[in-house]
Coordinates of C-alpha atoms in Angstrom, one line a residue:
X9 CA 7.8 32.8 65.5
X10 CA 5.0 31.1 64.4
X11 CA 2.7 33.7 63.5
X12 CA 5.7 35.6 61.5
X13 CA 6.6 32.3 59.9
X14 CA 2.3 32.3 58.7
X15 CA 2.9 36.3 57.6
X16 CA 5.6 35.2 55.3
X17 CA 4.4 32.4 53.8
X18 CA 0.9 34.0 53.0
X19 CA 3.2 37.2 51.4
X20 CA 5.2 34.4 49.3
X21 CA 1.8 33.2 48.0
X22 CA 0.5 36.5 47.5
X23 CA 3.2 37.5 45.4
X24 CA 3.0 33.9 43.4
X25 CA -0.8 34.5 43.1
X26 CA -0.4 38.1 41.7
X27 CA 2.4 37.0 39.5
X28 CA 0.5 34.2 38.0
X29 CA -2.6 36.8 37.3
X30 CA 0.2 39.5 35.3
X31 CA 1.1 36.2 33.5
X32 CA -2.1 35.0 32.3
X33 CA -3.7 39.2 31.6
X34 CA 0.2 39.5 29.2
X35 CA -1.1 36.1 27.4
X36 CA -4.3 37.3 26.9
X37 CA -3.1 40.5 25.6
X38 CA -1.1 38.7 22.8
X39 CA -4.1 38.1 21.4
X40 CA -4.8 41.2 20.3
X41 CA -1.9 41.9 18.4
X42 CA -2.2 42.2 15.1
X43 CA -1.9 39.4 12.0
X44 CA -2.5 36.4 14.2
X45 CA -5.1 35.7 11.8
X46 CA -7.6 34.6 14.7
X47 CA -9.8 37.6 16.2
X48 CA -11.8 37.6 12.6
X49 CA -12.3 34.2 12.0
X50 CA -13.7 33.7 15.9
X51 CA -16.0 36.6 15.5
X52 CA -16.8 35.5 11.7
X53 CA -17.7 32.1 13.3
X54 CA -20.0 33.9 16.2
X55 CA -21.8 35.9 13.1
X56 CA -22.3 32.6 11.6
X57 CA -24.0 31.1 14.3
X58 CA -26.4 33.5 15.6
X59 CA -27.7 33.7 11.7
X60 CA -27.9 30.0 11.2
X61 CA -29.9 30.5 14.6
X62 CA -32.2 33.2 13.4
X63 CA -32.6 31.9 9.7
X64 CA -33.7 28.5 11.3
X65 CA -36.4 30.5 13.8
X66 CA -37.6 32.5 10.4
X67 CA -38.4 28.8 8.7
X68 CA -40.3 27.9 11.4
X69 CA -42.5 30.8 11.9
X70 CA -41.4 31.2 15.1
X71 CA -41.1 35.5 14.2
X72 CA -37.8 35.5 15.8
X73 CA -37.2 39.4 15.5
X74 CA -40.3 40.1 17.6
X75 CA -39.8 37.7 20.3
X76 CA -36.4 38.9 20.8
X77 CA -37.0 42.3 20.8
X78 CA -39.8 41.8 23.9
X79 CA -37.5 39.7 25.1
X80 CA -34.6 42.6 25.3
X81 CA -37.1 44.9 26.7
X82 CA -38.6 43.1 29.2
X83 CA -35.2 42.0 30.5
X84 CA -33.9 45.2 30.7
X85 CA -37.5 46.9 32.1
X86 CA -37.0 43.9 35.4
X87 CA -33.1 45.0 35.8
X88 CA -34.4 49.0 35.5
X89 CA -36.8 48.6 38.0
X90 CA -34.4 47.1 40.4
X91 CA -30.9 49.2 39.3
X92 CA -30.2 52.5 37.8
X93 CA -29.0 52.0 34.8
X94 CA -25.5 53.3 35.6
X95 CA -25.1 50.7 37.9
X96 CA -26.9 47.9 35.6
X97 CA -25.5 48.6 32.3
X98 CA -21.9 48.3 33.4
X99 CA -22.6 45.0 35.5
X100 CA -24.7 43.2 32.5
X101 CA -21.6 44.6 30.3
X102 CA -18.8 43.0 32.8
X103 CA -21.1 39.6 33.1
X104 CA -21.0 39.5 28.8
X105 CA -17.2 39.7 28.7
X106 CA -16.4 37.7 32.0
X107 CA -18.4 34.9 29.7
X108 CA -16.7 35.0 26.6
X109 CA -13.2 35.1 28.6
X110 CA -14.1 32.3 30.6
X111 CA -15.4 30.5 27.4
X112 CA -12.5 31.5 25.4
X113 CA -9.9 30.7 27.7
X114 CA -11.5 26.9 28.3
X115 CA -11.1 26.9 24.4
X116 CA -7.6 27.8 24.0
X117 CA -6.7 25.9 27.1
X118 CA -8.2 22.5 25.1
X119 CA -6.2 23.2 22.2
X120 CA -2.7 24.2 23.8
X121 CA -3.0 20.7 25.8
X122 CA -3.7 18.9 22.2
X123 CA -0.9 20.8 20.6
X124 CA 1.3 20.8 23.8
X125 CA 0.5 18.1 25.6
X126 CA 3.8 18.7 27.8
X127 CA 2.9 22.3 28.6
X128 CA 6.0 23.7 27.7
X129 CA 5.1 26.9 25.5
X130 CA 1.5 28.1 25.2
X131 CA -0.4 28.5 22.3
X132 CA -0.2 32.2 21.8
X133 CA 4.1 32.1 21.8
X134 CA 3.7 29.3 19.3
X135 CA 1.5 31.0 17.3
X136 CA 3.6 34.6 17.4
X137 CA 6.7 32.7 17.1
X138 CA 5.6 30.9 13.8
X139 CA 4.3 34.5 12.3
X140 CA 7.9 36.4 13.1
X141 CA 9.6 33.5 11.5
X142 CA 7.6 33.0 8.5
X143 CA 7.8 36.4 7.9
X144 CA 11.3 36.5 7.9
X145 CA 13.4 36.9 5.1
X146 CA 14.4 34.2 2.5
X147 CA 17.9 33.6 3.4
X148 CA 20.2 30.9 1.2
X149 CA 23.0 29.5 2.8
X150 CA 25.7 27.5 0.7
X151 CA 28.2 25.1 1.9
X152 CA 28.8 22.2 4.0
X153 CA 30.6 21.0 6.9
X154 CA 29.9 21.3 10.8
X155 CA 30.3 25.0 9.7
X156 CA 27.1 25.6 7.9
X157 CA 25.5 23.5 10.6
X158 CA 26.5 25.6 13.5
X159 CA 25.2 28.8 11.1
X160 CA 22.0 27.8 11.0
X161 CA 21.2 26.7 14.4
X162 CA 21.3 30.7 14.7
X163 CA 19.9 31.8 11.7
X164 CA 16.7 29.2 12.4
X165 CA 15.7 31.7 15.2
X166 CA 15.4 34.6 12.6
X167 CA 13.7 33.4 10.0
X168 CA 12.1 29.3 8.9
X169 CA 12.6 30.5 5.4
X170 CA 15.8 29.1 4.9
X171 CA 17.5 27.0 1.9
X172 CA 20.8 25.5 2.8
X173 CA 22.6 24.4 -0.4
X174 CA 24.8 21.6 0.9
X175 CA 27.7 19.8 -1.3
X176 CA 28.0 16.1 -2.0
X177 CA 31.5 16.1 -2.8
X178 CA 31.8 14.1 0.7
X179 CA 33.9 10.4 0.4
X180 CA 35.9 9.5 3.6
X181 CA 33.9 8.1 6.8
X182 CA 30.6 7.1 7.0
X183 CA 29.7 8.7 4.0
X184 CA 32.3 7.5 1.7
X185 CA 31.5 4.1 2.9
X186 CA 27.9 4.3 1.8
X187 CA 28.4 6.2 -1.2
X188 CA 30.9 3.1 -2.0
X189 CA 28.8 0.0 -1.4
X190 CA 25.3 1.7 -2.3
X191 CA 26.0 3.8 -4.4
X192 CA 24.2 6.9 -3.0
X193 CA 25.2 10.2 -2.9
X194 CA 27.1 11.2 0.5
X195 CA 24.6 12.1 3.4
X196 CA 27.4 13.5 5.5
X197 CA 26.8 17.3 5.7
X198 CA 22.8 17.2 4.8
X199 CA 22.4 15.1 7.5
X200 CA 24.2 17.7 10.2
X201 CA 22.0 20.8 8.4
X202 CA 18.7 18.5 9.1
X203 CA 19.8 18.0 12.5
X204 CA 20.6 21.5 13.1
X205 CA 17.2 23.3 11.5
X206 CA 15.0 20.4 13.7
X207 CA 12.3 21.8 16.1
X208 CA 13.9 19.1 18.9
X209 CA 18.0 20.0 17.9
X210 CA 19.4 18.5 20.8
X211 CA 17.9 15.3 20.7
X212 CA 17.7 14.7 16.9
X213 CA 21.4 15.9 16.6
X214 CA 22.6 13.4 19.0
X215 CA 20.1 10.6 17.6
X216 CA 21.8 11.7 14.1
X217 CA 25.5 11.6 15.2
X218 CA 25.0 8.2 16.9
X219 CA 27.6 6.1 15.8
X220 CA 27.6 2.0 15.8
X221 CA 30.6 0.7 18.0
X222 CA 29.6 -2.8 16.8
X223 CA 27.5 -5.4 14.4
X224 CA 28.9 -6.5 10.9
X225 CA 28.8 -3.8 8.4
X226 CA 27.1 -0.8 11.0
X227 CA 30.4 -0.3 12.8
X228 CA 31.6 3.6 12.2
X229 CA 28.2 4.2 10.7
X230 CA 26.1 7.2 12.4
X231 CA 22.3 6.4 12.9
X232 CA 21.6 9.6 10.4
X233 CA 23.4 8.5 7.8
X234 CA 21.8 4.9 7.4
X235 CA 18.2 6.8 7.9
X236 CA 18.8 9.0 5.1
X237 CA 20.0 6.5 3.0
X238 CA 17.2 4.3 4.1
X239 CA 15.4 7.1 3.1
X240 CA 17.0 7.5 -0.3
X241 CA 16.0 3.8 -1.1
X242 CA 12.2 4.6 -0.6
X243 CA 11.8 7.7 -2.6
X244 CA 13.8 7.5 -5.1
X245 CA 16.6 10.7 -4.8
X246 CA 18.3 12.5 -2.2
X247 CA 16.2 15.2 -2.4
X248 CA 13.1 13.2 -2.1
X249 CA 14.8 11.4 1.0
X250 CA 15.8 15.0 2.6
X251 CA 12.0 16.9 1.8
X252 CA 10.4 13.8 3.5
X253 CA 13.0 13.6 6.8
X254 CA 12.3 17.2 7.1
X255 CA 8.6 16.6 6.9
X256 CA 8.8 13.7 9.9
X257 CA 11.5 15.7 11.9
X258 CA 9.6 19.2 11.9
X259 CA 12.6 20.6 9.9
X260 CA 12.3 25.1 9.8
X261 CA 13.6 25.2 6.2
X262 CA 14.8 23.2 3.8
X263 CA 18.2 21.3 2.9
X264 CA 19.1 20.4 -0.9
X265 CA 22.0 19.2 -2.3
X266 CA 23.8 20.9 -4.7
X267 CA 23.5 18.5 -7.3
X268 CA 22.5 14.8 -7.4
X269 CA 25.0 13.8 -9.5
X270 CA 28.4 12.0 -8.0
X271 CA 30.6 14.4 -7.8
X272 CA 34.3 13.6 -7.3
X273 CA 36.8 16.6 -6.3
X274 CA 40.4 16.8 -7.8
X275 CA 42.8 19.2 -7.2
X276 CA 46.3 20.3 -8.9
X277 CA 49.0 21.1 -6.3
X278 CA 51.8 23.4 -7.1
X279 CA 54.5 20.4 -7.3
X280 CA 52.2 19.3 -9.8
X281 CA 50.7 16.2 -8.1
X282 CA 47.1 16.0 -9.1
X283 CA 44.8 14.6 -6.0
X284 CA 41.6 12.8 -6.8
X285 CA 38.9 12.6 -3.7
X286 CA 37.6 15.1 -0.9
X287 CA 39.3 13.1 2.0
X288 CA 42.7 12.7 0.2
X289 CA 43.1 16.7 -0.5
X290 CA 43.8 18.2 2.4
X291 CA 46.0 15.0 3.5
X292 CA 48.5 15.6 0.5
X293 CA 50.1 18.2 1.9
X294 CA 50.6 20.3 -0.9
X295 CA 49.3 24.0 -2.4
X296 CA 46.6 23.8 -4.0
X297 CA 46.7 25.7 -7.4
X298 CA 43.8 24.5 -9.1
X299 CA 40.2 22.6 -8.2
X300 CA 37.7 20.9 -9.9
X301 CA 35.4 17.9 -10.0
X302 CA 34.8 14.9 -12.3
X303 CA 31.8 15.0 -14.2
X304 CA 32.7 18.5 -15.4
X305 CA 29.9 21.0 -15.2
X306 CA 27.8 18.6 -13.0
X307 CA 23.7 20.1 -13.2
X308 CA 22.3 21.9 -10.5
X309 CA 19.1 20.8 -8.1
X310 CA 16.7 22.8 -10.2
X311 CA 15.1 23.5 -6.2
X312 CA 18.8 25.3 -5.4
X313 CA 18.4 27.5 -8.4
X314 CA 14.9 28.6 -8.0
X315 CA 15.6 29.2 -4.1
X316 CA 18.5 31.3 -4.9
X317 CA 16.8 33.6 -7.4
X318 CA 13.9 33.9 -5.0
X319 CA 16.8 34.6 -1.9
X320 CA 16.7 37.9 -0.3
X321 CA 19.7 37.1 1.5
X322 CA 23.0 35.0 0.8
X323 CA 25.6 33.7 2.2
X324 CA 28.3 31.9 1.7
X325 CA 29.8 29.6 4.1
X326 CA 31.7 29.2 6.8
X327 CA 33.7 26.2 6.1
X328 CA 36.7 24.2 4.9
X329 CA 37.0 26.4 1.6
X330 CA 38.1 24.0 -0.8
X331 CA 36.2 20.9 0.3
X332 CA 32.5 22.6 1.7
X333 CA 32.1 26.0 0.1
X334 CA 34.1 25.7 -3.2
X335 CA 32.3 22.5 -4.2
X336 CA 29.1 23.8 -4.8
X337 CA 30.3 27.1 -6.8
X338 CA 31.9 24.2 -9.4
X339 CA 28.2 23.7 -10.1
X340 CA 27.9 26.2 -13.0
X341 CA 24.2 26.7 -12.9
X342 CA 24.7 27.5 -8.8
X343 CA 27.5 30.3 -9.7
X344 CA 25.6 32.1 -12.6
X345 CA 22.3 32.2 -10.4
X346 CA 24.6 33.7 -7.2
X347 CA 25.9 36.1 -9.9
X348 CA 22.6 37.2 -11.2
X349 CA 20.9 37.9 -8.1
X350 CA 20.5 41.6 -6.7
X351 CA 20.2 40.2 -3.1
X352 CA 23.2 41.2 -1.1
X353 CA 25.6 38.6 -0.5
X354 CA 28.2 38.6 1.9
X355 CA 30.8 35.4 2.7
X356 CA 31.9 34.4 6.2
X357 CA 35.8 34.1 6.8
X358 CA 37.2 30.7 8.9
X359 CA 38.5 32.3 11.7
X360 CA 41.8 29.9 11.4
X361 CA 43.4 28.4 8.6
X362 CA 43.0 24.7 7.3
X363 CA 46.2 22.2 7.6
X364 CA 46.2 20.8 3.7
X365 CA 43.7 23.5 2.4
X366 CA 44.7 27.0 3.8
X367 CA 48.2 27.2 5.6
X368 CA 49.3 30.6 5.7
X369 CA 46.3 32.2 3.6
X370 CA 44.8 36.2 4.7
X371 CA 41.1 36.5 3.7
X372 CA 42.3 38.1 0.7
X373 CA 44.0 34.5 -0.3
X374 CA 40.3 32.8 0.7
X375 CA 38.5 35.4 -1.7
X376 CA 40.7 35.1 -4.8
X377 CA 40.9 31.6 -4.8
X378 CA 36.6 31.7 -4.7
X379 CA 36.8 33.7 -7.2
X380 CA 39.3 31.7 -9.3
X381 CA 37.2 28.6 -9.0
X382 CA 34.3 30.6 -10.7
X383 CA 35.9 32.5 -13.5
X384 CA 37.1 35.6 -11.6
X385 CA 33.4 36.7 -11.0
X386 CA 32.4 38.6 -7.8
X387 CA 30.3 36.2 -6.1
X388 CA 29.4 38.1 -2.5
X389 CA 29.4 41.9 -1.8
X390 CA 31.1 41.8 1.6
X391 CA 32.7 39.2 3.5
X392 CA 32.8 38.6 7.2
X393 CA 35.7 38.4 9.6
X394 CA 36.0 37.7 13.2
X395 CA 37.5 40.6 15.1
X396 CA 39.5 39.5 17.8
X397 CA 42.0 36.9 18.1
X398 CA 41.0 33.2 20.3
X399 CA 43.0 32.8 23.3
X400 CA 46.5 31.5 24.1
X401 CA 45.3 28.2 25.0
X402 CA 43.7 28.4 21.5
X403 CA 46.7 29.6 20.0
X404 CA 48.6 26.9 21.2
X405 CA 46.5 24.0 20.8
X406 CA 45.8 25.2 17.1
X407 CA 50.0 26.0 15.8
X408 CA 50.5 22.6 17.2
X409 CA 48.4 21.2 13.9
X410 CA 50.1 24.2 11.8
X411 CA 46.5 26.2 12.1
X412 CA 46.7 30.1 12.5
X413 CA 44.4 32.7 12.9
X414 CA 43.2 34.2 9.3
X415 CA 44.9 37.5 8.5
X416 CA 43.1 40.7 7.6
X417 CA 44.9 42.5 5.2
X418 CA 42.7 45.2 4.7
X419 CA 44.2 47.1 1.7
X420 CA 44.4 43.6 -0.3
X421 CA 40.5 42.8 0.4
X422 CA 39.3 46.7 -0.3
X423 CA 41.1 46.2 -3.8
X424 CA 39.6 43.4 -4.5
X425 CA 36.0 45.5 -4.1
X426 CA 34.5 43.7 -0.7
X427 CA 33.3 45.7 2.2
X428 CA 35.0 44.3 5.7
X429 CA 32.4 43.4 8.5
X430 CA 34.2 43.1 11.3
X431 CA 32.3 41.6 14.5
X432 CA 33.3 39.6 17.8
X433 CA 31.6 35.8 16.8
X434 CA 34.3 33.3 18.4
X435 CA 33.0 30.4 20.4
X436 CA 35.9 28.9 22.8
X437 CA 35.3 25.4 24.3
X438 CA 37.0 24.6 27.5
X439 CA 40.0 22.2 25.7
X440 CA 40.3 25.7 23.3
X441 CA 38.5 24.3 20.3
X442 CA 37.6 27.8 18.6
X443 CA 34.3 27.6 16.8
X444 CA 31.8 30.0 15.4
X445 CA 29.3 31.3 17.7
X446 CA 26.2 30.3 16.3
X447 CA 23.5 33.3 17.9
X448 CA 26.2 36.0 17.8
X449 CA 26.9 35.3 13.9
X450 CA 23.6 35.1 13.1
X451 CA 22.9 38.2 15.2
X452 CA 25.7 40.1 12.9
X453 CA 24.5 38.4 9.5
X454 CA 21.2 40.2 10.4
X455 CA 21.8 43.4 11.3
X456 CA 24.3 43.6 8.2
X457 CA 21.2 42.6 6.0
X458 CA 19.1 45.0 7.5
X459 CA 21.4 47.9 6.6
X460 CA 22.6 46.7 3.1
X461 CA 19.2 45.6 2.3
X462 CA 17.6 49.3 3.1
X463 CA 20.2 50.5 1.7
X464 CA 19.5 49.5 -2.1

């Protein structure tokens, strides 16, 4: 029993040895692949040396060239006289690159454990990861809400060229508190988009939804509000506040708001009350007709505009369509750049209607009244529309709060001259809460750019 119990255990460790040496020879072959920007400047740095080396022996008369070359040959005549040189050559050959391996790998092994001091990725994945994603398209991504949050934790993993444009239309909560007694713009959904394009999500997303249960004045607050309005206070501007978090939080992207002046929404219902405030809107209960925000014709960031006529990709939303997505298009400057661009454009669908915004809209109803709000231009090329209908536990849950799922009426959208992308991207929580799927939307947002962008 014994000696079978030994067998095994040296086969386990056999295996575990052979696997960790495939490990390590996979790593090593990353190295070689192409655009790392690393191979040259190691062997650049080698050159260096040995001519600093040989121009010093030159200075000192020391007639390097002639010493070396005696030095070569009568190397080589003690190893000939005791080897063939088909046995010599390859072994002085294998003892040249065993050196620079071993050299190399103590080299990378000091820099991983500065860089990585927890050991968690090595140096090589970090390095290929950083050179897929900052080669990856520039993608703009307008709206606000927890929807645009939950879009770019998967778009982050595609690309770190990303410019979320985020409204700051926000007054009820947190938000509205701050923007009331300081007189800042609302941090609400910038803070959420920060969270969600952070290195360390998890964490900084919990750190950032943190919210006081007591103490004067904090109770309600969330912990990411108060720091980017701490923030605000020491530079100057929202924007300045967001570029710095993003700086300290190791942020893949960038978040700007639309504008940075205050922004209040209003909206005309069709019993022809008129609703002043973000948070008030969908609480009145009404159709809305007609939207718009006091000032007028606010100014865009000029950082929004510039990102959007750089973008190679747009899109627009999800989110709660007149409170997140509509409020940045009421930006004029933000419309006529979307308008301009030739970079496909596609808009995301909710999956289920909005009690006091949407009740009983198709996507048809969604992309008229986007188009309404910026003078019946075509703003997007395509828009995107879950494919299958949530559960009956969903189903339930949501008719109880007068939400349904979004109709497609097919012939309605065609006329109105958008493509239909049609692609499974529900997320179901276990109380039926139906969500976007952040990877598998992101997956389909990709491949769709991929084929619309070859194809122009």
């Amino acid at each position: 029993m014994s000696i079978g119990f030994l067998r095994q255990a040296l086969n386990a460790l056999q295996k575990q040895s052979r696997g960790r040496t495939s490990y390590r020879v996979n790593q090593w072959f990353k190295w070689l692949s192409p655009g790392l920007s690393i191979k040259r400047w190691l062997l650049i740095s080698l050159g260096g040396v040995l001519l600093a080396i040989l121009g010093l022996a030159i200075w000192v008369k020391l007639t390097p060239i002639f010493w070396m070359i005696e030095l070569v040959r009568g190397f080589l005549g003690v190893i000939a006289g005791i080897l063939p040189n088909y046995i010599s050559g390859p072994l002085v050959l294998l003892c040249g690159f065993l050196l620079i391996l071993w050299g190399q790998t103590r080299t990378v092994g000091s820099i991983t454990r500065v860089l990585r001091p927890d050991g968690e990725e090595e140096l090589i994945d970090m390095l290929l990861a950083h050179r897929r994603l900052y080669r990856g398209p520039k993608i703009v991504v307008i709206g606000g809400g927890t929807g645009l949050s939950t879009l770019l934790r998967g778009l982050k993993t595609y690309s770190a060229n990303i410019t979320a444009i985020v409204t700051v239309a926000d007054d009820g909560g947190s938000s509205g508190r701050l923007r009331q007694e300081f007189g800042v713009l609302p941090p609400g959904d910038i803070r959420n988009c920060v969270a969600a394009l952070a290195d360390e999500e998890k964490l900084l997303t919990e750190l950032f939804q943190y919210r006081f249960k007591a103490g004067d004045g904090l109770t309600g607050h969330s912990f990411g509000n108060l720091f980017l309005t701490a923030m605000t206070d020491i530079t100057g501007d929202l924007e300045r506040a967001v570029a710095a978090s993003s700086k300290v939080l190791a942020v893949r992207g960038q978040v700007l708001p639309a504008t940075l002046s205050d922004v209040r929404l209003w909206a005309e219902l069709d019993d022809g009350r008129r609703i002043e405030g973000e948070s008030s809107i969908p609480k009145a209960g009404g159709k809305i007709v007609k939207i718009g925000c006091m000032p007028a014709n606010p100014p865009a960031l000029p950082a929004a505009i510039k990102a959007i006529k750089e973008a190679d990709y747009i899109i627009i939303g999800p989110g709660s369509l007149y409170t997140s997505l509509i409020p940045n298009l009421l930006v004029p400057d933000i419309a006529d750049a979307i308008a301009k661009t030739n970079a496909p454009r596609i808009y995301i669908c909710n999956i289920m209607t909005q009690p006091g915004e949407t009740q009983g809209y198709t996507v048809a109803d969604h992309i008229q009244a986007i188009d309404m709000a910026c003078g019946e231009r075509q703003l997007f090329d395509a828009v995107l529309v879950h494919k299958k209908s949530p559960s009956e536990k969903s189903l339930l849950r949501y008719a109880q709060q007068n939400s349904h799922p979004v109709f497609l009426d097919r012939e309605a959208v065609t006329q109105l001259g958008r493509r239909i992308v049609l692609a499974n991207i529900l997320y179901e929580d276990e109380i039926g809460c139906v969500r976007h799927n952040p990877q598998k939307l992101a997956r389909v947002l990709l491949r769709w750019y991929r084929g619309a962008h070859h194809g122009k």
